Amino acid sequence: MMSTTHEKQLLAAAVAGDEQALEQVLHSVQDMVFNLSLRMLGTIPDAEDAAQEILIKVMTHLSSFRGDSALSTWVYRIAVNHLTSCQKGMFKDHPLSFEEYGADILSDRAHGLPDLSGGVDRALLARELKLSCTCVMLQCLDAPSRAVYILGTMFGLDSRTAAQILGTTPQAYRQNLSRTRKKMAAFLGAYCGLGGGPCRCADRVDYAVASHRIDPQDPGFCALHPASPQATVHTGAMEELDALSQVFADLPHYRSPQQVSDWVHQLVRSKSFRTAVNGQGGDA
């Protein structure tokens, strides 16, 4: 993230109609928007679509940002509001529960299948499945609980900042986070191999290919570029985590795909840019 002084200068220029300043502002938040969208929605295509929709909201509401919080907090608030009320996406059409996911793991569907790797390195495909499964597992939580868990456990936001984003109190946020962590830890302990459960990603590669969960010719998660370490640093102390939740620490923070960057570049040169300059709307 940029320095406070630089941020203020860019914001003022962007609101005044400077295309390059607006593009820099959007580029500065696009990775965090994409990563939050990916964890909230579970698939890369859905995350790309949602990230673009959120960035439009950021752009068209930019003049309403008063600097009462960090820009990142304000953007997170817009993003969380959008994602918790999102009415489209694969898991909106096909909801998932811990019970259903656990039953699938315990079934014998993964046994007796031929090698479906297509000559692709099986270790890479197991990694792809692990990253995909981590995002899919989050879909077993309802959207508000998912947002709480992601902000607290995966993004490491302090309770004051997270409560501000979610429109609640720090105490209520901590209580919700504790309940959600216990629910996720129970599932991980019962089913995930990293927690002592029976599921092993390497043993389920062929089943994942057969059920179209991963594509050996298009390993989307492994193709994403991890963000630099500096890009994943958040203000505030990481709250104490239960050991099992560390399984999510292996899911990197990614750079948003190139098509999102290209789309931002085109966006600020479109008719929508004039809407941003006019500052229509309020806090989303």
PDB file of C-alpha atoms in Angstrom:
ATOM      1  CA  MET A   1       0.000   0.000   0.000  1.00  0.00           C
ATOM      2  CA  MET A   2       1.107   3.574  -0.630  1.00  0.00           C
ATOM      3  CA  SER A   3       2.086   6.114   2.027  1.00  0.00           C
ATOM      4  CA  THR A   4      -0.654   8.242   3.596  1.00  0.00           C
ATOM      5  CA  THR A   5       0.594  11.465   1.999  1.00  0.00           C
ATOM      6  CA  HIS A   6       0.928   9.917  -1.434  1.00  0.00           C
ATOM      7  CA  GLU A   7      -2.463   8.271  -1.028  1.00  0.00           C
ATOM      8  CA  LYS A   8      -4.151  11.597  -0.243  1.00  0.00           C
ATOM      9  CA  GLN A   9      -2.518  13.272  -3.219  1.00  0.00           C
ATOM     10  CA  LEU A  10      -3.546  10.492  -5.574  1.00  0.00           C
ATOM     11  CA  LEU A  11      -7.104  10.434  -4.256  1.00  0.00           C
ATOM     12  CA  ALA A  12      -7.466  14.192  -4.693  1.00  0.00           C
ATOM     13  CA  ALA A  13      -6.119  13.978  -8.225  1.00  0.00           C
ATOM     14  CA  ALA A  14      -8.335  11.007  -9.093  1.00  0.00           C
ATOM     15  CA  VAL A  15     -11.489  12.716  -7.845  1.00  0.00           C
ATOM     16  CA  ALA A  16     -10.477  15.844  -9.799  1.00  0.00           C
ATOM     17  CA  GLY A  17     -10.437  13.817 -13.014  1.00  0.00           C
ATOM     18  CA  ASP A  18      -6.843  12.649 -13.400  1.00  0.00           C
ATOM     19  CA  GLU A  19      -7.035   9.315 -15.264  1.00  0.00           C
ATOM     20  CA  GLN A  20      -3.527   8.191 -14.313  1.00  0.00           C
ATOM     21  CA  ALA A  21      -4.158   8.938 -10.626  1.00  0.00           C
ATOM     22  CA  LEU A  22      -7.408   6.976 -10.676  1.00  0.00           C
ATOM     23  CA  GLU A  23      -5.691   4.064 -12.363  1.00  0.00           C
ATOM     24  CA  GLN A  24      -2.983   4.075  -9.685  1.00  0.00           C
ATOM     25  CA  VAL A  25      -5.606   4.118  -6.912  1.00  0.00           C
ATOM     26  CA  LEU A  26      -7.459   1.169  -8.434  1.00  0.00           C
ATOM     27  CA  HIS A  27      -4.224  -0.756  -9.040  1.00  0.00           C
ATOM     28  CA  SER A  28      -3.252  -0.199  -5.382  1.00  0.00           C
ATOM     29  CA  VAL A  29      -6.349  -2.054  -4.151  1.00  0.00           C
ATOM     30  CA  GLN A  30      -7.075  -4.528  -6.952  1.00  0.00           C
ATOM     31  CA  ASP A  31      -5.001  -7.364  -5.445  1.00  0.00           C
ATOM     32  CA  MET A  32      -6.718  -7.188  -2.039  1.00  0.00           C
ATOM     33  CA  VAL A  33     -10.115  -7.020  -3.766  1.00  0.00           C
ATOM     34  CA  PHE A  34      -9.308 -10.055  -5.907  1.00  0.00           C
ATOM     35  CA  ASN A  35      -7.978 -12.098  -2.971  1.00  0.00           C
ATOM     36  CA  LEU A  36     -11.009 -11.342  -0.825  1.00  0.00           C
ATOM     37  CA  SER A  37     -13.306 -12.189  -3.749  1.00  0.00           C
ATOM     38  CA  LEU A  38     -11.478 -15.469  -4.377  1.00  0.00           C
ATOM     39  CA  ARG A  39     -11.894 -16.613  -0.786  1.00  0.00           C
ATOM     40  CA  MET A  40     -15.481 -15.416  -0.543  1.00  0.00           C
ATOM     41  CA  LEU A  41     -16.644 -16.969  -3.839  1.00  0.00           C
ATOM     42  CA  GLY A  42     -14.329 -19.969  -4.199  1.00  0.00           C
ATOM     43  CA  THR A  43     -13.464 -19.890  -7.923  1.00  0.00           C
ATOM     44  CA  ILE A  44     -11.098 -17.774  -9.984  1.00  0.00           C
ATOM     45  CA  PRO A  45     -13.640 -16.798 -12.712  1.00  0.00           C
ATOM     46  CA  ASP A  46     -16.217 -15.703 -10.125  1.00  0.00           C
ATOM     47  CA  ALA A  47     -13.522 -13.770  -8.236  1.00  0.00           C
ATOM     48  CA  GLU A  48     -12.424 -11.972 -11.411  1.00  0.00           C
ATOM     49  CA  ASP A  49     -15.995 -10.926 -12.195  1.00  0.00           C
ATOM     50  CA  ALA A  50     -16.665  -9.772  -8.636  1.00  0.00           C
ATOM     51  CA  ALA A  51     -13.364  -7.874  -8.444  1.00  0.00           C
ATOM     52  CA  GLN A  52     -14.313  -5.876 -11.521  1.00  0.00           C
ATOM     53  CA  GLU A  53     -17.762  -5.087 -10.106  1.00  0.00           C
ATOM     54  CA  ILE A  54     -16.248  -3.991  -6.795  1.00  0.00           C
ATOM     55  CA  LEU A  55     -13.644  -1.798  -8.479  1.00  0.00           C
ATOM     56  CA  ILE A  56     -16.430  -0.046 -10.382  1.00  0.00           C
ATOM     57  CA  LYS A  57     -18.109   0.669  -7.045  1.00  0.00           C
ATOM     58  CA  VAL A  58     -14.837   1.967  -5.631  1.00  0.00           C
ATOM     59  CA  MET A  59     -14.368   4.207  -8.644  1.00  0.00           C
ATOM     60  CA  THR A  60     -17.890   5.596  -8.704  1.00  0.00           C
ATOM     61  CA  HIS A  61     -17.949   6.264  -4.956  1.00  0.00           C
ATOM     62  CA  LEU A  62     -14.423   7.588  -4.592  1.00  0.00           C
ATOM     63  CA  SER A  63     -15.473  11.172  -3.975  1.00  0.00           C
ATOM     64  CA  SER A  64     -17.458  10.002  -0.918  1.00  0.00           C
ATOM     65  CA  PHE A  65     -14.296   8.741   0.825  1.00  0.00           C
ATOM     66  CA  ARG A  66     -13.581  11.244   3.615  1.00  0.00           C
ATOM     67  CA  GLY A  67     -10.425   9.730   5.050  1.00  0.00           C
ATOM     68  CA  ASP A  68     -12.036   8.754   8.374  1.00  0.00           C
ATOM     69  CA  SER A  69     -10.368   5.357   7.961  1.00  0.00           C
ATOM     70  CA  ALA A  70      -7.585   3.921   5.840  1.00  0.00           C
ATOM     71  CA  LEU A  71      -8.430   3.603   2.156  1.00  0.00           C
ATOM     72  CA  SER A  72      -7.966  -0.166   2.460  1.00  0.00           C
ATOM     73  CA  THR A  73     -10.584  -0.326   5.236  1.00  0.00           C
ATOM     74  CA  TRP A  74     -13.045   1.656   3.144  1.00  0.00           C
ATOM     75  CA  VAL A  75     -12.446  -0.594   0.122  1.00  0.00           C
ATOM     76  CA  TYR A  76     -12.787  -3.734   2.259  1.00  0.00           C
ATOM     77  CA  ARG A  77     -16.149  -2.446   3.473  1.00  0.00           C
ATOM     78  CA  ILE A  78     -17.401  -1.946  -0.072  1.00  0.00           C
ATOM     79  CA  ALA A  79     -16.055  -5.350  -1.085  1.00  0.00           C
ATOM     80  CA  VAL A  80     -17.534  -7.239   1.875  1.00  0.00           C
ATOM     81  CA  ASN A  81     -20.941  -5.620   1.379  1.00  0.00           C
ATOM     82  CA  HIS A  82     -20.859  -6.625  -2.277  1.00  0.00           C
ATOM     83  CA  LEU A  83     -19.631 -10.170  -1.701  1.00  0.00           C
ATOM     84  CA  THR A  84     -21.936 -11.061   1.190  1.00  0.00           C
ATOM     85  CA  SER A  85     -24.949 -10.052  -0.903  1.00  0.00           C
ATOM     86  CA  CYS A  86     -23.643 -11.484  -4.188  1.00  0.00           C
ATOM     87  CA  GLN A  87     -26.409 -13.343  -5.996  1.00  0.00           C
ATOM     88  CA  LYS A  88     -24.332 -15.121  -8.613  1.00  0.00           C
ATOM     89  CA  GLY A  89     -21.457 -17.547  -8.837  1.00  0.00           C
ATOM     90  CA  MET A  90     -20.976 -21.304  -8.835  1.00  0.00           C
ATOM     91  CA  PHE A  91     -21.632 -21.789  -5.127  1.00  0.00           C
ATOM     92  CA  LYS A  92     -24.635 -19.485  -5.147  1.00  0.00           C
ATOM     93  CA  ASP A  93     -26.225 -21.854  -7.653  1.00  0.00           C
ATOM     94  CA  HIS A  94     -24.884 -24.953  -5.891  1.00  0.00           C
ATOM     95  CA  PRO A  95     -24.613 -24.288  -2.124  1.00  0.00           C
ATOM     96  CA  LEU A  96     -22.205 -26.438  -0.136  1.00  0.00           C
ATOM     97  CA  SER A  97     -22.342 -27.589   3.482  1.00  0.00           C
ATOM     98  CA  PHE A  98     -19.824 -29.172   5.833  1.00  0.00           C
ATOM     99  CA  GLU A  99     -22.052 -32.263   5.984  1.00  0.00           C
ATOM    100  CA  GLU A 100     -22.104 -32.638   2.205  1.00  0.00           C
ATOM    101  CA  TYR A 101     -18.387 -32.003   1.876  1.00  0.00           C
ATOM    102  CA  GLY A 102     -17.565 -34.470   4.629  1.00  0.00           C
ATOM    103  CA  ALA A 103     -19.779 -37.164   3.097  1.00  0.00           C
ATOM    104  CA  ASP A 104     -17.994 -36.738  -0.220  1.00  0.00           C
ATOM    105  CA  ILE A 105     -14.613 -37.203   1.480  1.00  0.00           C
ATOM    106  CA  LEU A 106     -15.759 -40.369   3.263  1.00  0.00           C
ATOM    107  CA  SER A 107     -17.314 -41.905   0.139  1.00  0.00           C
ATOM    108  CA  ASP A 108     -15.409 -44.389  -2.020  1.00  0.00           C
ATOM    109  CA  ARG A 109     -15.729 -42.284  -5.180  1.00  0.00           C
ATOM    110  CA  ALA A 110     -12.006 -41.522  -5.233  1.00  0.00           C
ATOM    111  CA  HIS A 111     -11.010 -45.201  -5.261  1.00  0.00           C
ATOM    112  CA  GLY A 112     -10.321 -47.373  -8.286  1.00  0.00           C
ATOM    113  CA  LEU A 113      -9.985 -44.588 -10.842  1.00  0.00           C
ATOM    114  CA  PRO A 114      -7.372 -44.686 -13.622  1.00  0.00           C
ATOM    115  CA  ASP A 115      -4.596 -42.115 -13.893  1.00  0.00           C
ATOM    116  CA  LEU A 116      -6.304 -38.992 -15.242  1.00  0.00           C
ATOM    117  CA  SER A 117      -3.349 -36.631 -14.860  1.00  0.00           C
ATOM    118  CA  GLY A 118      -2.805 -36.441 -18.614  1.00  0.00           C
ATOM    119  CA  GLY A 119       0.938 -36.550 -18.130  1.00  0.00           C
ATOM    120  CA  VAL A 120       0.938 -33.462 -15.893  1.00  0.00           C
ATOM    121  CA  ASP A 121       3.066 -33.639 -12.750  1.00  0.00           C
ATOM    122  CA  ARG A 122       0.865 -35.185 -10.077  1.00  0.00           C
ATOM    123  CA  ALA A 123       2.536 -33.175  -7.324  1.00  0.00           C
ATOM    124  CA  LEU A 124       1.486 -29.982  -9.125  1.00  0.00           C
ATOM    125  CA  LEU A 125      -2.065 -31.302  -9.461  1.00  0.00           C
ATOM    126  CA  ALA A 126      -2.166 -32.216  -5.773  1.00  0.00           C
ATOM    127  CA  ARG A 127      -1.060 -28.659  -5.001  1.00  0.00           C
ATOM    128  CA  GLU A 128      -3.762 -27.320  -7.321  1.00  0.00           C
ATOM    129  CA  LEU A 129      -6.374 -29.442  -5.546  1.00  0.00           C
ATOM    130  CA  LYS A 130      -5.180 -28.285  -2.126  1.00  0.00           C
ATOM    131  CA  LEU A 131      -5.454 -24.611  -3.085  1.00  0.00           C
ATOM    132  CA  SER A 132      -8.847 -25.141  -4.692  1.00  0.00           C
ATOM    133  CA  CYS A 133     -10.107 -27.179  -1.746  1.00  0.00           C
ATOM    134  CA  THR A 134      -9.048 -24.465   0.694  1.00  0.00           C
ATOM    135  CA  CYS A 135     -11.243 -21.940  -1.103  1.00  0.00           C
ATOM    136  CA  VAL A 136     -14.098 -24.389  -1.609  1.00  0.00           C
ATOM    137  CA  MET A 137     -14.077 -25.380   2.075  1.00  0.00           C
ATOM    138  CA  LEU A 138     -14.816 -21.775   2.996  1.00  0.00           C
ATOM    139  CA  GLN A 139     -18.046 -21.988   1.006  1.00  0.00           C
ATOM    140  CA  CYS A 140     -19.455 -24.301   3.689  1.00  0.00           C
ATOM    141  CA  LEU A 141     -19.785 -21.217   5.901  1.00  0.00           C
ATOM    142  CA  ASP A 142     -22.622 -18.763   5.392  1.00  0.00           C
ATOM    143  CA  ALA A 143     -21.481 -15.536   3.742  1.00  0.00           C
ATOM    144  CA  PRO A 144     -21.332 -13.343   6.903  1.00  0.00           C
ATOM    145  CA  SER A 145     -19.401 -16.011   8.849  1.00  0.00           C
ATOM    146  CA  ARG A 146     -17.116 -16.515   5.853  1.00  0.00           C
ATOM    147  CA  ALA A 147     -16.288 -12.804   5.825  1.00  0.00           C
ATOM    148  CA  VAL A 148     -15.529 -12.858   9.562  1.00  0.00           C
ATOM    149  CA  TYR A 149     -13.289 -15.900   9.218  1.00  0.00           C
ATOM    150  CA  ILE A 150     -11.389 -14.568   6.202  1.00  0.00           C
ATOM    151  CA  LEU A 151     -10.736 -11.148   7.700  1.00  0.00           C
ATOM    152  CA  GLY A 152      -9.615 -12.549  11.053  1.00  0.00           C
ATOM    153  CA  THR A 153      -7.888 -15.814  10.226  1.00  0.00           C
ATOM    154  CA  MET A 154      -6.619 -15.395   6.678  1.00  0.00           C
ATOM    155  CA  PHE A 155      -6.067 -11.641   6.387  1.00  0.00           C
ATOM    156  CA  GLY A 156      -5.100 -11.114  10.015  1.00  0.00           C
ATOM    157  CA  LEU A 157      -6.993  -7.875  10.565  1.00  0.00           C
ATOM    158  CA  ASP A 158      -7.263  -6.666  14.158  1.00  0.00           C
ATOM    159  CA  SER A 159     -10.717  -6.712  15.737  1.00  0.00           C
ATOM    160  CA  ARG A 160     -11.167  -2.934  15.615  1.00  0.00           C
ATOM    161  CA  THR A 161     -10.496  -2.724  11.876  1.00  0.00           C
ATOM    162  CA  ALA A 162     -12.501  -5.841  11.064  1.00  0.00           C
ATOM    163  CA  ALA A 163     -15.451  -4.604  13.140  1.00  0.00           C
ATOM    164  CA  GLN A 164     -15.335  -1.292  11.294  1.00  0.00           C
ATOM    165  CA  ILE A 165     -15.452  -3.112   7.964  1.00  0.00           C
ATOM    166  CA  LEU A 166     -18.322  -5.351   9.049  1.00  0.00           C
ATOM    167  CA  GLY A 167     -20.324  -2.659  10.818  1.00  0.00           C
ATOM    168  CA  THR A 168     -20.256  -4.318  14.227  1.00  0.00           C
ATOM    169  CA  THR A 169     -18.416  -3.936  17.532  1.00  0.00           C
ATOM    170  CA  PRO A 170     -14.969  -5.440  18.217  1.00  0.00           C
ATOM    171  CA  GLN A 171     -16.460  -7.599  20.973  1.00  0.00           C
ATOM    172  CA  ALA A 172     -19.216  -8.977  18.731  1.00  0.00           C
ATOM    173  CA  TYR A 173     -16.693  -9.574  15.966  1.00  0.00           C
ATOM    174  CA  ARG A 174     -14.377 -11.525  18.293  1.00  0.00           C
ATOM    175  CA  GLN A 175     -17.280 -13.667  19.477  1.00  0.00           C
ATOM    176  CA  ASN A 176     -18.349 -14.415  15.906  1.00  0.00           C
ATOM    177  CA  LEU A 177     -14.764 -15.198  14.912  1.00  0.00           C
ATOM    178  CA  SER A 178     -14.345 -17.582  17.839  1.00  0.00           C
ATOM    179  CA  ARG A 179     -17.549 -19.472  16.973  1.00  0.00           C
ATOM    180  CA  THR A 180     -16.600 -19.715  13.308  1.00  0.00           C
ATOM    181  CA  ARG A 181     -13.075 -20.906  14.077  1.00  0.00           C
ATOM    182  CA  LYS A 182     -14.425 -23.693  16.276  1.00  0.00           C
ATOM    183  CA  LYS A 183     -16.792 -24.800  13.518  1.00  0.00           C
ATOM    184  CA  MET A 184     -14.016 -24.826  10.908  1.00  0.00           C
ATOM    185  CA  ALA A 185     -11.547 -26.514  13.272  1.00  0.00           C
ATOM    186  CA  ALA A 186     -14.047 -29.301  13.963  1.00  0.00           C
ATOM    187  CA  PHE A 187     -14.375 -30.009  10.253  1.00  0.00           C
ATOM    188  CA  LEU A 188     -10.629 -29.882   9.614  1.00  0.00           C
ATOM    189  CA  GLY A 189      -9.924 -32.188  12.547  1.00  0.00           C
ATOM    190  CA  ALA A 190     -12.476 -34.727  11.366  1.00  0.00           C
ATOM    191  CA  TYR A 191     -11.702 -34.780   7.639  1.00  0.00           C
ATOM    192  CA  CYS A 192      -8.533 -32.949   6.546  1.00  0.00           C
ATOM    193  CA  GLY A 193      -5.307 -34.947   6.455  1.00  0.00           C
ATOM    194  CA  LEU A 194      -3.384 -32.006   7.866  1.00  0.00           C
ATOM    195  CA  GLY A 195      -5.579 -32.206  10.943  1.00  0.00           C
ATOM    196  CA  GLY A 196      -5.434 -35.987  11.277  1.00  0.00           C
ATOM    197  CA  GLY A 197      -8.464 -36.714   9.097  1.00  0.00           C
ATOM    198  CA  PRO A 198      -8.638 -39.242   6.223  1.00  0.00           C
ATOM    199  CA  CYS A 199      -8.447 -36.847   3.239  1.00  0.00           C
ATOM    200  CA  ARG A 200      -5.163 -36.634   1.293  1.00  0.00           C
ATOM    201  CA  CYS A 201      -4.996 -34.337  -1.734  1.00  0.00           C
ATOM    202  CA  ALA A 202      -2.512 -36.613  -3.531  1.00  0.00           C
ATOM    203  CA  ASP A 203      -4.951 -39.532  -3.271  1.00  0.00           C
ATOM    204  CA  ARG A 204      -7.853 -37.536  -4.726  1.00  0.00           C
ATOM    205  CA  VAL A 205      -6.268 -36.044  -7.841  1.00  0.00           C
ATOM    206  CA  ASP A 206      -7.935 -38.444 -10.289  1.00  0.00           C
ATOM    207  CA  TYR A 207     -11.321 -38.009  -8.629  1.00  0.00           C
ATOM    208  CA  ALA A 208     -10.890 -34.234  -8.752  1.00  0.00           C
ATOM    209  CA  VAL A 209     -10.168 -34.436 -12.492  1.00  0.00           C
ATOM    210  CA  ALA A 210     -13.073 -36.811 -13.110  1.00  0.00           C
ATOM    211  CA  SER A 211     -15.483 -34.523 -11.243  1.00  0.00           C
ATOM    212  CA  HIS A 212     -14.120 -31.418 -13.034  1.00  0.00           C
ATOM    213  CA  ARG A 213     -12.809 -29.852  -9.837  1.00  0.00           C
ATOM    214  CA  ILE A 214      -9.392 -29.373 -11.407  1.00  0.00           C
ATOM    215  CA  ASP A 215      -8.238 -29.375 -15.021  1.00  0.00           C
ATOM    216  CA  PRO A 216      -4.745 -30.818 -15.663  1.00  0.00           C
ATOM    217  CA  GLN A 217      -4.424 -28.624 -18.750  1.00  0.00           C
ATOM    218  CA  ASP A 218      -5.469 -25.465 -16.920  1.00  0.00           C
ATOM    219  CA  PRO A 219      -4.312 -25.497 -13.268  1.00  0.00           C
ATOM    220  CA  GLY A 220      -5.719 -22.063 -12.488  1.00  0.00           C
ATOM    221  CA  PHE A 221      -4.514 -21.642  -8.909  1.00  0.00           C
ATOM    222  CA  CYS A 222      -0.961 -22.736  -9.673  1.00  0.00           C
ATOM    223  CA  ALA A 223      -0.909 -20.326 -12.627  1.00  0.00           C
ATOM    224  CA  LEU A 224      -1.652 -17.315 -10.417  1.00  0.00           C
ATOM    225  CA  HIS A 225       1.328 -15.239  -9.312  1.00  0.00           C
ATOM    226  CA  PRO A 226       1.810 -14.804  -5.557  1.00  0.00           C
ATOM    227  CA  ALA A 227       1.963 -11.195  -4.429  1.00  0.00           C
ATOM    228  CA  SER A 228       5.139  -9.792  -2.935  1.00  0.00           C
ATOM    229  CA  PRO A 229       5.479 -10.203   0.865  1.00  0.00           C
ATOM    230  CA  GLN A 230       4.974  -6.460   1.312  1.00  0.00           C
ATOM    231  CA  ALA A 231       1.593  -6.696  -0.369  1.00  0.00           C
ATOM    232  CA  THR A 232       0.263  -9.106   2.237  1.00  0.00           C
ATOM    233  CA  VAL A 233       1.156  -7.070   5.313  1.00  0.00           C
ATOM    234  CA  HIS A 234      -1.839  -5.664   7.202  1.00  0.00           C
ATOM    235  CA  THR A 235      -1.901  -3.181  10.054  1.00  0.00           C
ATOM    236  CA  GLY A 236      -2.833  -4.536  13.451  1.00  0.00           C
ATOM    237  CA  ALA A 237      -1.715  -7.653  15.258  1.00  0.00           C
ATOM    238  CA  MET A 238      -2.730 -11.125  14.136  1.00  0.00           C
ATOM    239  CA  GLU A 239      -5.131 -12.476  16.724  1.00  0.00           C
ATOM    240  CA  GLU A 240      -4.402 -15.843  18.286  1.00  0.00           C
ATOM    241  CA  LEU A 241      -5.181 -18.706  15.912  1.00  0.00           C
ATOM    242  CA  ASP A 242      -6.130 -22.272  16.595  1.00  0.00           C
ATOM    243  CA  ALA A 243      -3.539 -24.663  15.181  1.00  0.00           C
ATOM    244  CA  LEU A 244      -5.811 -26.223  12.563  1.00  0.00           C
ATOM    245  CA  SER A 245      -6.639 -22.912  10.953  1.00  0.00           C
ATOM    246  CA  GLN A 246      -3.007 -22.747   9.831  1.00  0.00           C
ATOM    247  CA  VAL A 247      -4.049 -24.938   6.887  1.00  0.00           C
ATOM    248  CA  PHE A 248      -5.323 -21.724   5.319  1.00  0.00           C
ATOM    249  CA  ALA A 249      -1.939 -20.032   5.679  1.00  0.00           C
ATOM    250  CA  ASP A 250      -0.741 -22.081   2.702  1.00  0.00           C
ATOM    251  CA  LEU A 251      -3.160 -20.248   0.397  1.00  0.00           C
ATOM    252  CA  PRO A 252      -1.034 -17.375  -0.930  1.00  0.00           C
ATOM    253  CA  HIS A 253      -2.129 -13.826  -1.520  1.00  0.00           C
ATOM    254  CA  TYR A 254      -2.086 -13.468  -5.270  1.00  0.00           C
ATOM    255  CA  ARG A 255      -1.543 -10.720  -7.748  1.00  0.00           C
ATOM    256  CA  SER A 256      -4.812 -10.140  -9.558  1.00  0.00           C
ATOM    257  CA  PRO A 257      -4.796 -11.737 -13.030  1.00  0.00           C
ATOM    258  CA  GLN A 258      -3.461  -9.665 -15.902  1.00  0.00           C
ATOM    259  CA  GLN A 259      -6.925  -9.340 -17.419  1.00  0.00           C
ATOM    260  CA  VAL A 260      -8.051  -7.452 -14.311  1.00  0.00           C
ATOM    261  CA  SER A 261      -5.158  -5.019 -14.674  1.00  0.00           C
ATOM    262  CA  ASP A 262      -5.925  -4.601 -18.358  1.00  0.00           C
ATOM    263  CA  TRP A 263      -9.590  -4.062 -17.540  1.00  0.00           C
ATOM    264  CA  VAL A 264      -8.723  -1.337 -15.007  1.00  0.00           C
ATOM    265  CA  HIS A 265      -6.638   0.425 -17.657  1.00  0.00           C
ATOM    266  CA  GLN A 266      -9.569   0.368 -20.080  1.00  0.00           C
ATOM    267  CA  LEU A 267     -12.077   1.321 -17.401  1.00  0.00           C
ATOM    268  CA  VAL A 268     -10.494   4.641 -16.494  1.00  0.00           C
ATOM    269  CA  ARG A 269     -10.622   5.626 -20.147  1.00  0.00           C
ATOM    270  CA  SER A 270     -14.298   4.766 -20.523  1.00  0.00           C
ATOM    271  CA  LYS A 271     -17.526   6.678 -20.008  1.00  0.00           C
ATOM    272  CA  SER A 272     -17.669   5.253 -16.469  1.00  0.00           C
ATOM    273  CA  PHE A 273     -14.707   7.425 -15.588  1.00  0.00           C
ATOM    274  CA  ARG A 274     -16.880  10.523 -15.866  1.00  0.00           C
ATOM    275  CA  THR A 275     -19.276   8.956 -13.385  1.00  0.00           C
ATOM    276  CA  ALA A 276     -16.393   8.626 -10.929  1.00  0.00           C
ATOM    277  CA  VAL A 277     -15.423  12.239 -11.436  1.00  0.00           C
ATOM    278  CA  ASN A 278     -18.988  13.318 -10.707  1.00  0.00           C
ATOM    279  CA  GLY A 279     -18.839  11.277  -7.485  1.00  0.00           C
ATOM    280  CA  GLN A 280     -22.269   9.732  -7.695  1.00  0.00           C
ATOM    281  CA  GLY A 281     -23.529   7.725  -4.707  1.00  0.00           C
ATOM    282  CA  GLY A 282     -22.306   7.262  -1.168  1.00  0.00           C
ATOM    283  CA  ASP A 283     -20.612   4.540   0.814  1.00  0.00           C
ATOM    284  CA  ALA A 284     -21.597   1.210  -0.763  1.00  0.00           C
TER     285      ALA A 284
END
